[in-house]
PDB file of C-alpha atoms in Angstrom:
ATOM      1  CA  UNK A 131       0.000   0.000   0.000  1.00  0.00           C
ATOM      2  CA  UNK A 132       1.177   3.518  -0.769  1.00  0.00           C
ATOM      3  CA  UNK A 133      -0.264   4.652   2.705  1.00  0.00           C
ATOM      4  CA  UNK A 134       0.494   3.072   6.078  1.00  0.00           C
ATOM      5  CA  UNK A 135      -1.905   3.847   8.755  1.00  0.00           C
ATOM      6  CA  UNK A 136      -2.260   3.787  12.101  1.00  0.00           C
ATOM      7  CA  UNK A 137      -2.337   5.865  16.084  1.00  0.00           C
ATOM      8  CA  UNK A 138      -0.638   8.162  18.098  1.00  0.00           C
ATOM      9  CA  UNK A 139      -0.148   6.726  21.264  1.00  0.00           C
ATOM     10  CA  UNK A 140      -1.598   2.951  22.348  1.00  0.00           C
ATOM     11  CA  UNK A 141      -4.814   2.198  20.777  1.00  0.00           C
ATOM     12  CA  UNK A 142      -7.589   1.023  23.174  1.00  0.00           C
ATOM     13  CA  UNK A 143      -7.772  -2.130  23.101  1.00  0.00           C
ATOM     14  CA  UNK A 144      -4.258  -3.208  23.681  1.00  0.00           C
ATOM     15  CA  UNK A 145      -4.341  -5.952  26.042  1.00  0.00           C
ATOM     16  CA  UNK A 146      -0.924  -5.107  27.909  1.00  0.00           C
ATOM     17  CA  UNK A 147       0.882  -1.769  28.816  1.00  0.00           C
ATOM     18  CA  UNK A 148       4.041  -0.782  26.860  1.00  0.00           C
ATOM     19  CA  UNK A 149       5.348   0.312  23.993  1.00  0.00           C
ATOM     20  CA  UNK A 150       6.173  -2.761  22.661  1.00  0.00           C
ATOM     21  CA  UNK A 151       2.290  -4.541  23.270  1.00  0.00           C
ATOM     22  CA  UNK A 152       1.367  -1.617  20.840  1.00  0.00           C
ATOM     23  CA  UNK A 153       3.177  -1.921  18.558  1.00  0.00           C
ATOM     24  CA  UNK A 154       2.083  -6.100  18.134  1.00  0.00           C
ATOM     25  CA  UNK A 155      -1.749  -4.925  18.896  1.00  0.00           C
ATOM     26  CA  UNK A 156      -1.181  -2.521  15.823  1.00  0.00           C
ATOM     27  CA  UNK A 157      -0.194  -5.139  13.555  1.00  0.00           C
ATOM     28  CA  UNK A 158      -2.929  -7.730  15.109  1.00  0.00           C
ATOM     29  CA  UNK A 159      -5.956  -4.487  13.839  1.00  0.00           C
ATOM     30  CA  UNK A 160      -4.395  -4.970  10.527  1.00  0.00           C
ATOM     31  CA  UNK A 161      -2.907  -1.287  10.826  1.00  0.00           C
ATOM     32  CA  UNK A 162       0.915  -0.879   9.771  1.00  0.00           C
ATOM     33  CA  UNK A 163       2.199   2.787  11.565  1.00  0.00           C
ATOM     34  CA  UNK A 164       2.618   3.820  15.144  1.00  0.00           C
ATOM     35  CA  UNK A 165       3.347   7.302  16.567  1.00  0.00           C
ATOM     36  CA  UNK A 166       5.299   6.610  20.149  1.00  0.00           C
ATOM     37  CA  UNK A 167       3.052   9.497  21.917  1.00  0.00           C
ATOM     38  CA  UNK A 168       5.723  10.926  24.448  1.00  0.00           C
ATOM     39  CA  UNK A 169       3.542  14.175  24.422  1.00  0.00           C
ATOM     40  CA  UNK A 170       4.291  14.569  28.549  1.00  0.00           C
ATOM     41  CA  UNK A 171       8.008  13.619  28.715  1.00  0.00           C
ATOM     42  CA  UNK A 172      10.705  11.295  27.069  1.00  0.00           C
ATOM     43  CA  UNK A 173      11.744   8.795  30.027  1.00  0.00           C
ATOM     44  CA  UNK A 174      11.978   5.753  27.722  1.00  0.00           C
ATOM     45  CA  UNK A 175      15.059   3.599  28.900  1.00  0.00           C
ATOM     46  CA  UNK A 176      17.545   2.479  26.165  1.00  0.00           C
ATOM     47  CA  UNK A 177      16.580  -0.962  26.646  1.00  0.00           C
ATOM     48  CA  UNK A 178      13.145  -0.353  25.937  1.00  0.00           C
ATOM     49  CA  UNK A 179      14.039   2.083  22.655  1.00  0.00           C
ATOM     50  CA  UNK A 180      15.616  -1.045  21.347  1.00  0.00           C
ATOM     51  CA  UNK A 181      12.422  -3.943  22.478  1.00  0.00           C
ATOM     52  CA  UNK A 182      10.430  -1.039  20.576  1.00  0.00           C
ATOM     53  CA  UNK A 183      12.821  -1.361  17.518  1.00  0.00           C
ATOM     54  CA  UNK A 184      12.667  -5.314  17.280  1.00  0.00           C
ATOM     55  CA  UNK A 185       9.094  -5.165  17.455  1.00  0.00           C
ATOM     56  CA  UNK A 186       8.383  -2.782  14.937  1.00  0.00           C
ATOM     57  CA  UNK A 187      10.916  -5.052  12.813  1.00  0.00           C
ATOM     58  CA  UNK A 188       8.756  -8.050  13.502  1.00  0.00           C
ATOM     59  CA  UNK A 189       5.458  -6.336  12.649  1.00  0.00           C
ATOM     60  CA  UNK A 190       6.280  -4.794  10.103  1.00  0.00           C
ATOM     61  CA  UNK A 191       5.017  -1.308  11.264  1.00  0.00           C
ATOM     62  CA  UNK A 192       6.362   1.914  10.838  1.00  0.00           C
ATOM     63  CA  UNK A 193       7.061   4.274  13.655  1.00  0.00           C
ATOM     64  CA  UNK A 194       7.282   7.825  14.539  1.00  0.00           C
ATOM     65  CA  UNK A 195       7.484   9.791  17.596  1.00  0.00           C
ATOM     66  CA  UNK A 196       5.350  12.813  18.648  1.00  0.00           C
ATOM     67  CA  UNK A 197       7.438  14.869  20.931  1.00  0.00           C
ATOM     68  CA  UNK A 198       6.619  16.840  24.178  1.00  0.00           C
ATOM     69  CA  UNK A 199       4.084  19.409  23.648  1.00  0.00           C
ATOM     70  CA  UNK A 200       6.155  21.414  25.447  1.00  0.00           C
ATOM     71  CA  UNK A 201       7.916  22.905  22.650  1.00  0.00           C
ATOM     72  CA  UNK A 202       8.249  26.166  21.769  1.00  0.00           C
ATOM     73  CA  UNK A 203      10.949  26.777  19.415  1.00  0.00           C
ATOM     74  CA  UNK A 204      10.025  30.989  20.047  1.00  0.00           C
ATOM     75  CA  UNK A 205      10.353  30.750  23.545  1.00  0.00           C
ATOM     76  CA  UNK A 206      10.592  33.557  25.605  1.00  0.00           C
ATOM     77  CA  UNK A 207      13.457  33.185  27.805  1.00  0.00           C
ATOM     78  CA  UNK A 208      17.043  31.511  27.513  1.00  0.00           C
ATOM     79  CA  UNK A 209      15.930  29.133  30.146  1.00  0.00           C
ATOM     80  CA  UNK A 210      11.910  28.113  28.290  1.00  0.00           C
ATOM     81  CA  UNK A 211      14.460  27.841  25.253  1.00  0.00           C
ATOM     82  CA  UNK A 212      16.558  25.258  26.095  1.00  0.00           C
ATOM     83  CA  UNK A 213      14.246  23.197  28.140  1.00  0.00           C
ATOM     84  CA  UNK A 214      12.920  23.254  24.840  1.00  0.00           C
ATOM     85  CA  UNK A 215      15.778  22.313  22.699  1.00  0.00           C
ATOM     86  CA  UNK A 216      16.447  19.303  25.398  1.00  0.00           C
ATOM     87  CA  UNK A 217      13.068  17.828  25.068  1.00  0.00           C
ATOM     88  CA  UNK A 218      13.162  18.070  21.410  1.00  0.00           C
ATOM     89  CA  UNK A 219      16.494  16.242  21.221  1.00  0.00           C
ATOM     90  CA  UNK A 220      15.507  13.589  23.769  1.00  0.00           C
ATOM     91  CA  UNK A 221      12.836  12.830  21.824  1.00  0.00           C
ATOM     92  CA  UNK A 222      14.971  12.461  18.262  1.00  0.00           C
ATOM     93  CA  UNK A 223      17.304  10.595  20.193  1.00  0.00           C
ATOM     94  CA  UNK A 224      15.387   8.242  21.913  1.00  0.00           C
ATOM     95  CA  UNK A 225      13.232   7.899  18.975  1.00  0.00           C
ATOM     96  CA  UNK A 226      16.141   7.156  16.648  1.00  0.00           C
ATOM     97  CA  UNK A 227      17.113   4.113  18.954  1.00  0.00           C
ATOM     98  CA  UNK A 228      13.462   2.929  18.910  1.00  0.00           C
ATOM     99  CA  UNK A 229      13.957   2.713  14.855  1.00  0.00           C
ATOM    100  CA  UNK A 230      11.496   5.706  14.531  1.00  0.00           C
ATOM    101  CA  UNK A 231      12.991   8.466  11.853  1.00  0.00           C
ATOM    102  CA  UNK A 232      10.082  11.173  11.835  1.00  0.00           C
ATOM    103  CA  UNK A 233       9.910  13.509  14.595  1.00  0.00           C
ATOM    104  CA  UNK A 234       6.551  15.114  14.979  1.00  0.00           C
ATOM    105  CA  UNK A 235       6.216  18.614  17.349  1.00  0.00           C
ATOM    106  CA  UNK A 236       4.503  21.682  18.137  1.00  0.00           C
ATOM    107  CA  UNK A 237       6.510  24.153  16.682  1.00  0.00           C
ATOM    108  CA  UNK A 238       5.555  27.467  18.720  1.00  0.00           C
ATOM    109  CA  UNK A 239       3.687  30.522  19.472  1.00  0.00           C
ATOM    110  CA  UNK A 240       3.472  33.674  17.978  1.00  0.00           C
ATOM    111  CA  UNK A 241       3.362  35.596  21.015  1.00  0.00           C
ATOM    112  CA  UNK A 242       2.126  38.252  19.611  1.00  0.00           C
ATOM    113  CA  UNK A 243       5.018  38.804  17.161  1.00  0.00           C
ATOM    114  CA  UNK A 244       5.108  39.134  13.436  1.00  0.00           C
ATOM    115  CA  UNK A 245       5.067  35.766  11.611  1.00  0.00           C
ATOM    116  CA  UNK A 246       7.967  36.832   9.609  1.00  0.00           C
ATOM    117  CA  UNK A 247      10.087  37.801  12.849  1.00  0.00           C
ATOM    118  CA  UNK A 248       9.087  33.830  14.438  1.00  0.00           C
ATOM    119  CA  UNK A 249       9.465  32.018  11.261  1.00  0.00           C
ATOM    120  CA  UNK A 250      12.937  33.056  10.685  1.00  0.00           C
ATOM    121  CA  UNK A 251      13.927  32.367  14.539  1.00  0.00           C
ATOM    122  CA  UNK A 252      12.215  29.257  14.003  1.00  0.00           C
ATOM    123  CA  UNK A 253      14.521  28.453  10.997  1.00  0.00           C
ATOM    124  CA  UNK A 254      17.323  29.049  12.698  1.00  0.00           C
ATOM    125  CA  UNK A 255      16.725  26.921  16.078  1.00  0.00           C
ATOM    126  CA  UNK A 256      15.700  24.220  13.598  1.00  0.00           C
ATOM    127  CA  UNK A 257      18.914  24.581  11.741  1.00  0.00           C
ATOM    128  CA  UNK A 258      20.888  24.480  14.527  1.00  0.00           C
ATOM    129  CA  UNK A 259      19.425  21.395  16.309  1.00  0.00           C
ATOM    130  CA  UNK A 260      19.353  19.522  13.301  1.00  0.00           C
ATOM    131  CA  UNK A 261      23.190  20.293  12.920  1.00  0.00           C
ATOM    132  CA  UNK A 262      23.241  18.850  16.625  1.00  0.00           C
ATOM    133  CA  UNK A 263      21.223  15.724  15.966  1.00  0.00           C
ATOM    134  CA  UNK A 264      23.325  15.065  12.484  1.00  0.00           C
ATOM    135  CA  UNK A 265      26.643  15.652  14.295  1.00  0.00           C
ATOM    136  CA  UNK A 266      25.755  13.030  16.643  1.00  0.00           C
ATOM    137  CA  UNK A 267      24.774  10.391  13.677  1.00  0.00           C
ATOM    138  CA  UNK A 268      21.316  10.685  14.664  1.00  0.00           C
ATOM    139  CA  UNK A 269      20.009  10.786  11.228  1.00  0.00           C
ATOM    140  CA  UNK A 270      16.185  11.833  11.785  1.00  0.00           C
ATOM    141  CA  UNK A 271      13.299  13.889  10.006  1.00  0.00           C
ATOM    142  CA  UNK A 272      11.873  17.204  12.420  1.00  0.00           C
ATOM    143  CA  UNK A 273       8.760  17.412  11.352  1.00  0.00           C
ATOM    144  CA  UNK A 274       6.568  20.615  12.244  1.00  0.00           C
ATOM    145  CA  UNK A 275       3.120  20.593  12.899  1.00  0.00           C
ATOM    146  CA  UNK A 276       0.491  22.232  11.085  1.00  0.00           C
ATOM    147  CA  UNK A 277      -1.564  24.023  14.173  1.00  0.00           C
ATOM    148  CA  UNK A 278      -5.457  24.301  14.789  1.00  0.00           C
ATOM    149  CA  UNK A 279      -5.207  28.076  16.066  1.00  0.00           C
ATOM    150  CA  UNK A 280      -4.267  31.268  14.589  1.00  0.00           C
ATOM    151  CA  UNK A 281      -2.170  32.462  17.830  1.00  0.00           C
ATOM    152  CA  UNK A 282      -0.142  29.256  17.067  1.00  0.00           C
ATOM    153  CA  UNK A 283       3.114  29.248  14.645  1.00  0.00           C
ATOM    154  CA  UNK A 284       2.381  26.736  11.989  1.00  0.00           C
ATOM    155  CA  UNK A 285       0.505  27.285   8.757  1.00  0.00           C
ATOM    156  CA  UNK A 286       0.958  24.916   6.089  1.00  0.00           C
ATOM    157  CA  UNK A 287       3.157  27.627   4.348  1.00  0.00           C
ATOM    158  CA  UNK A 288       5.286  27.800   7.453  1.00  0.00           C
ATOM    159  CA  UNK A 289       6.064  24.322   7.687  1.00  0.00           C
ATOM    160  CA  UNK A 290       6.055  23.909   4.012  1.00  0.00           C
ATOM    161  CA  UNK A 291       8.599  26.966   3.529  1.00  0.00           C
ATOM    162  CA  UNK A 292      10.804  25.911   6.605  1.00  0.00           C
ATOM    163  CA  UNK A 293      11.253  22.150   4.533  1.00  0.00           C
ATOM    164  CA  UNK A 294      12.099  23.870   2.029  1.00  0.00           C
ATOM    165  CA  UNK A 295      14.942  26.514   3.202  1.00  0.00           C
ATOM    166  CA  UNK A 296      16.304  23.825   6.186  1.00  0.00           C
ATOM    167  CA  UNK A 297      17.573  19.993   5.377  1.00  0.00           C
ATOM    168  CA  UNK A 298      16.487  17.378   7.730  1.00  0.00           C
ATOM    169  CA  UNK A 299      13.073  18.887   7.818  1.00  0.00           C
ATOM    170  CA  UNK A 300       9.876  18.273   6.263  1.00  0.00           C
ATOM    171  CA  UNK A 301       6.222  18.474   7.293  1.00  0.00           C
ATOM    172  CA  UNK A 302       3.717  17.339   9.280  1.00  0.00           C
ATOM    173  CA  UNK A 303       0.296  17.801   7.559  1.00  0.00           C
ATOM    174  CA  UNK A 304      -2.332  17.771  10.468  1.00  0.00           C
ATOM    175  CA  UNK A 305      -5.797  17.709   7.858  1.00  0.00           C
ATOM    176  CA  UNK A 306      -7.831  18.681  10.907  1.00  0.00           C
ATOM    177  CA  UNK A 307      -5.591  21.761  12.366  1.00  0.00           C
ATOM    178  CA  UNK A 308      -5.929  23.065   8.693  1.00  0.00           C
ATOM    179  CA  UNK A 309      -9.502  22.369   8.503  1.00  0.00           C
ATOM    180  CA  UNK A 310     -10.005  24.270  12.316  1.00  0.00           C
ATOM    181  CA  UNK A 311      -7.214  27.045  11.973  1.00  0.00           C
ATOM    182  CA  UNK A 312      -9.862  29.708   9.842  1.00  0.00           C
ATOM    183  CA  UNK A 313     -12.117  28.690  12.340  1.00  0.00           C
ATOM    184  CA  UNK A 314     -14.965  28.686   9.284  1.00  0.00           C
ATOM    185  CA  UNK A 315     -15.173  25.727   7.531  1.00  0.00           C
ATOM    186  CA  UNK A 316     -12.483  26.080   5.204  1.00  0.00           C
ATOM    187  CA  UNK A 317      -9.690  23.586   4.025  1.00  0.00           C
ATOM    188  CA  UNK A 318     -12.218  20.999   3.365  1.00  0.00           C
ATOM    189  CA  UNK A 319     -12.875  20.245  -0.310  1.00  0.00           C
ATOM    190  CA  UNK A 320     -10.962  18.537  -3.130  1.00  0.00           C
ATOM    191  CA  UNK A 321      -9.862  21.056  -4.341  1.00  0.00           C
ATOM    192  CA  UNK A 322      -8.147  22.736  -1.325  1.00  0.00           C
ATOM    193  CA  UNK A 323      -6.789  19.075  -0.499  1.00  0.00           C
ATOM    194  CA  UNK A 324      -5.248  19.222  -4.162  1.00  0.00           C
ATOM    195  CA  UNK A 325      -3.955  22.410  -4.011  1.00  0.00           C
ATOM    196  CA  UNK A 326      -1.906  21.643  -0.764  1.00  0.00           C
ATOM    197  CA  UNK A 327      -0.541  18.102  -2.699  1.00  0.00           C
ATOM    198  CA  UNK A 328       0.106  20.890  -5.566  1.00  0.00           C
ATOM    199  CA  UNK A 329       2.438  23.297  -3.260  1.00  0.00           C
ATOM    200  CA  UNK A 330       3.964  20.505  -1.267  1.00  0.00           C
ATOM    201  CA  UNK A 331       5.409  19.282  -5.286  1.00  0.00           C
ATOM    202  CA  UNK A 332       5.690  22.299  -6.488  1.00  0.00           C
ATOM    203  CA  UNK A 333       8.013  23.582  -3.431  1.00  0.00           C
ATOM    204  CA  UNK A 334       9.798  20.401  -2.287  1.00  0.00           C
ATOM    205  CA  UNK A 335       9.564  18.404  -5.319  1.00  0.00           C
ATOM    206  CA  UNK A 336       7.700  15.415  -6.198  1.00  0.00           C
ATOM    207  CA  UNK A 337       9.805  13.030  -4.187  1.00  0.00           C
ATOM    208  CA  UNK A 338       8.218  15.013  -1.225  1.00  0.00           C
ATOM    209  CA  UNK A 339       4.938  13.588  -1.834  1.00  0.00           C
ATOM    210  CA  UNK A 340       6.215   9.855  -1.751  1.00  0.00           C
ATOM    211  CA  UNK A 341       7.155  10.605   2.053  1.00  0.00           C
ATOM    212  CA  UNK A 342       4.162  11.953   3.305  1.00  0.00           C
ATOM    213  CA  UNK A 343       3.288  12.207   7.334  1.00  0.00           C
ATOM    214  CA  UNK A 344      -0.566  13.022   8.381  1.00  0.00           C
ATOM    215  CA  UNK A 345      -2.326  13.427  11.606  1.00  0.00           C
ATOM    216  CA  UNK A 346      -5.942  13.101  10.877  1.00  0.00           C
ATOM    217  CA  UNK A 347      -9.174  13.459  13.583  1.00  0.00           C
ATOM    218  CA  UNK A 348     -12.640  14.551  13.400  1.00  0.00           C
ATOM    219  CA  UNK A 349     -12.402  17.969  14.740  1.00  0.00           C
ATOM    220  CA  UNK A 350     -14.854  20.686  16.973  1.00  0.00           C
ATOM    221  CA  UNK A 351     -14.452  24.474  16.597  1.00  0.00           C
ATOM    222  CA  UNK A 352     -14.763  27.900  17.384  1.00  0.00           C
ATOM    223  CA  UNK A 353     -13.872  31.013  15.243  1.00  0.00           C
ATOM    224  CA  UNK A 354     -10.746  30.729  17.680  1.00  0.00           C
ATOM    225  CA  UNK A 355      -9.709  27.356  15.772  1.00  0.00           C
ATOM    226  CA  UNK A 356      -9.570  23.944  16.990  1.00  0.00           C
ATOM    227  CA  UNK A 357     -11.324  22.699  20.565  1.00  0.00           C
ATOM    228  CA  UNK A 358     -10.861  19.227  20.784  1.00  0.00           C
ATOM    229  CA  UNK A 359     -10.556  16.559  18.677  1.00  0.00           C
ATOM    230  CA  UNK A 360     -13.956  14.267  17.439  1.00  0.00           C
ATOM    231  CA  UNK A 361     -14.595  10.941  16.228  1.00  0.00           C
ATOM    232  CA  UNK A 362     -14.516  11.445  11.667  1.00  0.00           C
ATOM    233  CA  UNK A 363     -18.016  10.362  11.260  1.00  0.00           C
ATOM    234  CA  UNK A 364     -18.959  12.619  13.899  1.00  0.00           C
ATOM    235  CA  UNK A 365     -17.506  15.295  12.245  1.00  0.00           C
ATOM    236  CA  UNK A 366     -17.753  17.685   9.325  1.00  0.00           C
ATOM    237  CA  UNK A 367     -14.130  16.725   7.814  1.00  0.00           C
ATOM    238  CA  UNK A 368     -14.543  15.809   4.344  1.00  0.00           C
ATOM    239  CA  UNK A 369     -12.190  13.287   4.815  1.00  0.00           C
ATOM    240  CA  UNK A 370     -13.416  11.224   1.909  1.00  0.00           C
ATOM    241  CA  UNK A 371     -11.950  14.180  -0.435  1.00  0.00           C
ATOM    242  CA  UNK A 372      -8.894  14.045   1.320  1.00  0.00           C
ATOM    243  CA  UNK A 373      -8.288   9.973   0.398  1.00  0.00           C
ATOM    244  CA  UNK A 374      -9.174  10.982  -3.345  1.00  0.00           C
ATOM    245  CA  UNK A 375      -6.857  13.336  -3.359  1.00  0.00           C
ATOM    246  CA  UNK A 376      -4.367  11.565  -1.939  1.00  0.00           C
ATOM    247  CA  UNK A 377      -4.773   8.841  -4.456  1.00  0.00           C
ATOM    248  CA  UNK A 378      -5.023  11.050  -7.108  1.00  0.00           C
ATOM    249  CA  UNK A 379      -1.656  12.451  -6.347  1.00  0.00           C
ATOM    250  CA  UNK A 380       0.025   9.326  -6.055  1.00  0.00           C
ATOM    251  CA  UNK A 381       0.609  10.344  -1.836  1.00  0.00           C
ATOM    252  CA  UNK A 382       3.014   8.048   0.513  1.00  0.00           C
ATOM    253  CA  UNK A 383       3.468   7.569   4.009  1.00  0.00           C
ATOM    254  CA  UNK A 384       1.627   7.557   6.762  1.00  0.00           C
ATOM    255  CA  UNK A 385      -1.571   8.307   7.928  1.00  0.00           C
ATOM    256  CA  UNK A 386      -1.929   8.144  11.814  1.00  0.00           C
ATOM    257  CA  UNK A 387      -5.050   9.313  13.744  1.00  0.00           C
ATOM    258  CA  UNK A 388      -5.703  11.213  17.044  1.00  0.00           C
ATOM    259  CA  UNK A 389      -9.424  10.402  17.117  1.00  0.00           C
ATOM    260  CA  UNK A 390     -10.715   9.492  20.462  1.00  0.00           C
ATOM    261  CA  UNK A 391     -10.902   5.712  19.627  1.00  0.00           C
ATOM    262  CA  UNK A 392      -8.063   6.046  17.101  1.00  0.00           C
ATOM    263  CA  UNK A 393      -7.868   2.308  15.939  1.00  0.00           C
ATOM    264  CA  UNK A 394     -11.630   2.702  14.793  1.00  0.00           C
ATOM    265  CA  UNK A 395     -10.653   5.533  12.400  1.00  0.00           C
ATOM    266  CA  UNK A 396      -7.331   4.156  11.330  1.00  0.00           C
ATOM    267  CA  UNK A 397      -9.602   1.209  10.130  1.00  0.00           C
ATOM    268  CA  UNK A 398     -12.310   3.046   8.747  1.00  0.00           C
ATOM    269  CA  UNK A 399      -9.358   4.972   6.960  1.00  0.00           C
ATOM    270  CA  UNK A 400      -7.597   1.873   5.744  1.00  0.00           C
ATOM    271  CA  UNK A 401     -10.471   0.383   4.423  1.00  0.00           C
ATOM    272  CA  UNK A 402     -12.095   3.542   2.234  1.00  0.00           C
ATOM    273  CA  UNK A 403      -8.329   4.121   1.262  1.00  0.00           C
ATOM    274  CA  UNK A 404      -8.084   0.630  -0.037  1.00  0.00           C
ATOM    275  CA  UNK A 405     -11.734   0.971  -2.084  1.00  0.00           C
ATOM    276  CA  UNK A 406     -10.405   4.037  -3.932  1.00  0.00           C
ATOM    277  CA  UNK A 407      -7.047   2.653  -4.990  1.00  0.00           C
ATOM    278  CA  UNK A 408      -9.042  -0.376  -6.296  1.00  0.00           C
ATOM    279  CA  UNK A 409     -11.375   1.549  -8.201  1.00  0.00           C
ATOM    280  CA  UNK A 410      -9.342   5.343  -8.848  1.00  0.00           C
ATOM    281  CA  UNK A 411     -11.774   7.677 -10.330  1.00  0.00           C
ATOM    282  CA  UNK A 412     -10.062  10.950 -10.532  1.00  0.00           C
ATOM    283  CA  UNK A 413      -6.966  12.853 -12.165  1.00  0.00           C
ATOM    284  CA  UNK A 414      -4.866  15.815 -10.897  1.00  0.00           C
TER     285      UNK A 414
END
């Protein structure tokens, strides 16, 4: 399949605790990717990095990490900043051992600041820790988030631009942030899907869209932007649209969800995904 999908974090129904019971419980839903959800803190012993790795070996299932939300790559102080820089690098590190090579994060706040001002501190943190991670033979992928509110740093320009202008990065696409960001319905047709597979080429090249990463929920919202995060069929997404796109465009990857029973989306993913690749309808 051209798309792997899966969770963030340990779906439901796993019958043990653990990384590792995941990872097998993944591959036992028929699902083939697994985000490692250390959203709090990275505390992960070596030991356990490397059970992680074997096991996504044996299933056959791809993983990522999602780092701390506690990241905040404008921070305010020199002390916020590299409390953030060290949770960012645990997690790439840590991850890297666990046989995970995409780094998912939060990239920021505005703060009240002008985008232009953030994005270009952004760039440079992101330069610079990359240039750490790389020096250390940690050979990873940051990824930065697209973001569900307007106060937050990370349109899909941002993130799209900052892949672009710094190596070793490249996004994450989160289809309901984009979808909740406006706060008014937008970024939820075809044709909006297609024309963010059409920037993503035209900016990073088509090889870009061969190594795709997604978050994907049903999503609640105010004119503020995202609230919390909804099952899909109990949501307005127009997920459906963003499949067909996806197929249309020849997308890769991974598709991993953050609904609140994520396993029963990932499936309900999987399975439309697979009907539309068996029967592809439209062009780009």
């Amino acid at each position: 399949m051209s798309l792997r999908f899966g969770t963030v974090g340990a779906p439901q129904g796993t019958p043990q605790t653990g990384t590792t019971a995941a990872i097998e419980h993944i591959r036992h839903l028929g699902l083939d990717a697994f985000e490692i959800a250390w959203v709090r803190s990275v505390s992960a012993r070596d030991e356990s990095c490397l059970a992680m790795r074997q096991a996504a070996h044996d299933q056959d299932v791809v993983l990522s990490v999602h780092a701390p939300y506690f990241i905040n790559l404008n921070s305010q102080t020199a002390e916020k900043m590299r409390a953030s820089d060290a949770r960012l690098l645990a997690a790439a590190r840590k991850g890297y051992l666990a046989g995970a090579r995409d780094i998912v994060f939060h990239p920021g706040s505005y703060h009240g600041q002008p985008p232009e001002q953030v994005y270009r501190r952004v760039r440079e943190k992101l330069a610079e820790l990359i240039a750490t991670l790389h020096g250390e033979g940690v050979e990873v992928t940051l990824r930065p988030e697209t973001m569900g509110k307007s106060a937050m740093f990370g349109t899909l320009e941002e993130v799209v631009r900052l892949s672009k202008e710094v190596q070793g990065v490249a996004p994450c696409i989160d289809v309901a942030h984009l979808h909740a960001r406006t706060g008014d319905g937008r970024f939820n047709s075809y044709d909006e899907f297609a024309a963010m597979f059409r920037l993503v080429r035209d900016e990073l090249g088509e090889e870009a869209l061969h190594h795709m990463h997604f978050h994907i929920s049903g999503i609640e919202y105010s004119p503020a932007g995202e609230r919390n995060h909804l099952m899909l069929e109990e949501s307005d997404l127009n997920w459906r649209a963003f499949l067909q796109a996806c197929v249309d465009f020849g997308v890769e990857g991974v598709v991993v969800t953050e609904s609140p029973t994520q396993e029963d989306d990932a499936l309900l993913l999987k399975a439309a995904y697979e009907e539309l690749t068996a029967h592809p309808a439209a062009s780009k």
